[in-house]
One Martini backbone bead per residue (centre of mass of N, CA, C, O) as a GRO file, in nm:
protein
  150
    1UNK     BB    1  -1.058  -6.038  -4.540
    2UNK     BB    2  -1.212  -5.779  -4.377
    3UNK     BB    3  -1.111  -5.479  -4.212
    4UNK     BB    4  -1.160  -5.238  -3.989
    5UNK     BB    5  -1.035  -4.911  -3.992
    6UNK     BB    6  -0.916  -4.661  -3.804
    7UNK     BB    7  -0.985  -4.321  -3.839
    8UNK     BB    8  -0.844  -4.049  -3.749
    9UNK     BB    9  -1.035  -3.805  -3.566
   10UNK     BB   10  -1.123  -3.493  -3.487
   11UNK     BB   11  -1.266  -3.376  -3.197
   12UNK     BB   12  -1.470  -3.197  -3.048
   13UNK     BB   13  -1.579  -3.113  -2.749
   14UNK     BB   14  -1.873  -3.183  -2.817
   15UNK     BB   15  -1.811  -3.465  -2.937
   16UNK     BB   16  -1.686  -3.585  -2.682
   17UNK     BB   17  -1.926  -3.548  -2.494
   18UNK     BB   18  -2.124  -3.714  -2.663
   19UNK     BB   19  -1.959  -3.979  -2.656
   20UNK     BB   20  -1.949  -4.010  -2.348
   21UNK     BB   21  -2.255  -4.013  -2.297
   22UNK     BB   22  -2.320  -4.257  -2.477
   23UNK     BB   23  -2.130  -4.461  -2.340
   24UNK     BB   24  -2.244  -4.424  -2.052
   25UNK     BB   25  -2.534  -4.508  -2.116
   26UNK     BB   26  -2.465  -4.796  -2.200
   27UNK     BB   27  -2.337  -4.875  -1.930
   28UNK     BB   28  -2.585  -4.821  -1.756
   29UNK     BB   29  -2.771  -5.026  -1.890
   30UNK     BB   30  -2.608  -5.274  -1.836
   31UNK     BB   31  -2.597  -5.253  -1.518
   32UNK     BB   32  -2.895  -5.229  -1.464
   33UNK     BB   33  -2.977  -5.506  -1.579
   34UNK     BB   34  -2.786  -5.670  -1.399
   35UNK     BB   35  -2.890  -5.559  -1.106
   36UNK     BB   36  -3.199  -5.603  -1.114
   37UNK     BB   37  -3.182  -5.898  -1.061
   38UNK     BB   38  -3.072  -5.884  -0.769
   39UNK     BB   39  -3.311  -5.703  -0.649
   40UNK     BB   40  -3.551  -5.922  -0.758
   41UNK     BB   41  -3.493  -6.220  -0.666
   42UNK     BB   42  -3.672  -6.241  -0.413
   43UNK     BB   43  -3.949  -6.220  -0.586
   44UNK     BB   44  -3.882  -6.449  -0.836
   45UNK     BB   45  -3.771  -6.726  -0.734
   46UNK     BB   46  -4.054  -6.881  -0.701
   47UNK     BB   47  -4.112  -6.882  -1.025
   48UNK     BB   48  -3.841  -7.077  -1.119
   49UNK     BB   49  -3.894  -7.265  -0.870
   50UNK     BB   50  -3.974  -7.493  -0.666
   51UNK     BB   51  -4.195  -7.540  -0.417
   52UNK     BB   52  -4.094  -7.550  -0.092
   53UNK     BB   53  -4.015  -7.528   0.239
   54UNK     BB   54  -3.763  -7.343   0.136
   55UNK     BB   55  -3.700  -7.027   0.001
   56UNK     BB   56  -3.385  -7.027   0.008
   57UNK     BB   57  -3.332  -7.224  -0.221
   58UNK     BB   58  -3.442  -7.049  -0.452
   59UNK     BB   59  -3.248  -6.811  -0.397
   60UNK     BB   60  -2.986  -6.972  -0.443
   61UNK     BB   61  -3.047  -7.050  -0.736
   62UNK     BB   62  -3.072  -6.759  -0.840
   63UNK     BB   63  -2.781  -6.680  -0.755
   64UNK     BB   64  -2.633  -6.885  -0.933
   65UNK     BB   65  -2.731  -6.756  -1.198
   66UNK     BB   66  -2.599  -6.486  -1.143
   67UNK     BB   67  -2.305  -6.597  -1.140
   68UNK     BB   68  -2.297  -6.684  -1.438
   69UNK     BB   69  -2.284  -6.396  -1.546
   70UNK     BB   70  -1.994  -6.347  -1.436
   71UNK     BB   71  -1.857  -6.582  -1.590
   72UNK     BB   72  -1.931  -6.460  -1.884
   73UNK     BB   73  -1.768  -6.194  -1.902
   74UNK     BB   74  -1.482  -6.281  -2.010
   75UNK     BB   75  -1.592  -6.401  -2.272
   76UNK     BB   76  -1.715  -6.137  -2.374
   77UNK     BB   77  -1.454  -5.973  -2.372
   78UNK     BB   78  -1.308  -6.143  -2.580
   79UNK     BB   79  -1.510  -6.132  -2.811
   80UNK     BB   80  -1.549  -5.814  -2.825
   81UNK     BB   81  -1.254  -5.746  -2.869
   82UNK     BB   82  -1.231  -5.883  -3.144
   83UNK     BB   83  -1.473  -5.747  -3.278
   84UNK     BB   84  -1.377  -5.449  -3.236
   85UNK     BB   85  -1.110  -5.477  -3.393
   86UNK     BB   86  -1.259  -5.547  -3.665
   87UNK     BB   87  -1.544  -5.339  -3.650
   88UNK     BB   88  -1.541  -5.168  -3.400
   89UNK     BB   89  -1.647  -5.012  -3.117
   90UNK     BB   90  -1.933  -4.937  -3.191
   91UNK     BB   91  -2.027  -5.216  -3.287
   92UNK     BB   92  -1.971  -5.356  -3.016
   93UNK     BB   93  -2.159  -5.184  -2.839
   94UNK     BB   94  -2.422  -5.232  -2.990
   95UNK     BB   95  -2.426  -5.540  -2.965
   96UNK     BB   96  -2.417  -5.551  -2.655
   97UNK     BB   97  -2.679  -5.390  -2.605
   98UNK     BB   98  -2.866  -5.576  -2.765
   99UNK     BB   99  -2.807  -5.830  -2.599
  100UNK     BB  100  -2.904  -5.717  -2.331
  101UNK     BB  101  -3.191  -5.650  -2.419
  102UNK     BB  102  -3.261  -5.938  -2.508
  103UNK     BB  103  -3.212  -6.074  -2.232
  104UNK     BB  104  -3.421  -5.904  -2.076
  105UNK     BB  105  -3.667  -5.974  -2.247
  106UNK     BB  106  -3.649  -6.275  -2.209
  107UNK     BB  107  -3.687  -6.272  -1.900
  108UNK     BB  108  -3.961  -6.114  -1.895
  109UNK     BB  109  -4.105  -6.361  -2.085
  110UNK     BB  110  -4.101  -6.583  -1.893
  111UNK     BB  111  -4.195  -6.864  -1.773
  112UNK     BB  112  -4.296  -7.053  -1.526
  113UNK     BB  113  -4.274  -7.336  -1.344
  114UNK     BB  114  -4.582  -7.404  -1.364
  115UNK     BB  115  -4.582  -7.397  -1.686
  116UNK     BB  116  -4.271  -7.560  -1.764
  117UNK     BB  117  -4.083  -7.618  -1.540
  118UNK     BB  118  -3.751  -7.688  -1.590
  119UNK     BB  119  -3.731  -7.474  -1.821
  120UNK     BB  120  -3.726  -7.207  -1.663
  121UNK     BB  121  -3.430  -7.212  -1.543
  122UNK     BB  122  -3.291  -7.254  -1.818
  123UNK     BB  123  -3.389  -6.987  -1.947
  124UNK     BB  124  -3.268  -6.805  -1.733
  125UNK     BB  125  -2.977  -6.887  -1.789
  126UNK     BB  126  -2.963  -6.783  -2.081
  127UNK     BB  127  -3.021  -6.485  -2.013
  128UNK     BB  128  -2.774  -6.448  -1.820
  129UNK     BB  129  -2.554  -6.515  -2.019
  130UNK     BB  130  -2.619  -6.284  -2.212
  131UNK     BB  131  -2.572  -6.058  -2.005
  132UNK     BB  132  -2.280  -6.127  -1.923
  133UNK     BB  133  -2.153  -6.125  -2.204
  134UNK     BB  134  -2.229  -5.825  -2.269
  135UNK     BB  135  -2.093  -5.686  -2.027
  136UNK     BB  136  -1.803  -5.772  -2.090
  137UNK     BB  137  -1.797  -5.623  -2.370
  138UNK     BB  138  -1.893  -5.331  -2.303
  139UNK     BB  139  -1.693  -5.236  -2.090
  140UNK     BB  140  -1.432  -5.255  -2.261
  141UNK     BB  141  -1.528  -5.081  -2.500
  142UNK     BB  142  -1.576  -4.819  -2.342
  143UNK     BB  143  -1.296  -4.779  -2.223
  144UNK     BB  144  -1.150  -4.770  -2.495
  145UNK     BB  145  -1.314  -4.551  -2.637
  146UNK     BB  146  -1.263  -4.322  -2.427
  147UNK     BB  147  -0.950  -4.329  -2.460
  148UNK     BB  148  -0.947  -4.266  -2.769
  149UNK     BB  149  -1.107  -3.975  -2.742
  150UNK     BB  150  -0.916  -3.818  -2.531
   0.00000   0.00000   0.00000
């Protein structure tokens, strides 16, 4: 079993600024994708849940799926912490950002409740778990990475 070891290297001020901007951009992308769900839930909740008498029920179900993303964050933090210790902070950040992008693309391409029935909210749940899992991992990796290069 091989593990990647970090070799300390001195960064120039320009290198530090570049690394901070790159890490911050990744963090911005993570949280943008995470919160865009919350801001648009009002508009798409009726697309993923059955149309009933009260649209509030669909919004509450959409919010419950949003909450599951927050529940997945500590699990992602644990997984990506171990992954980053083994393969490096950069590898952990890249994997987390790719997972977030994949989860966002997955949610964007989901069929509606009218098209696939109960499968629509289940698929939405899978996409949100992926987003929450990756946010938990990316946030910790960025904080550690930026403190290491400081």
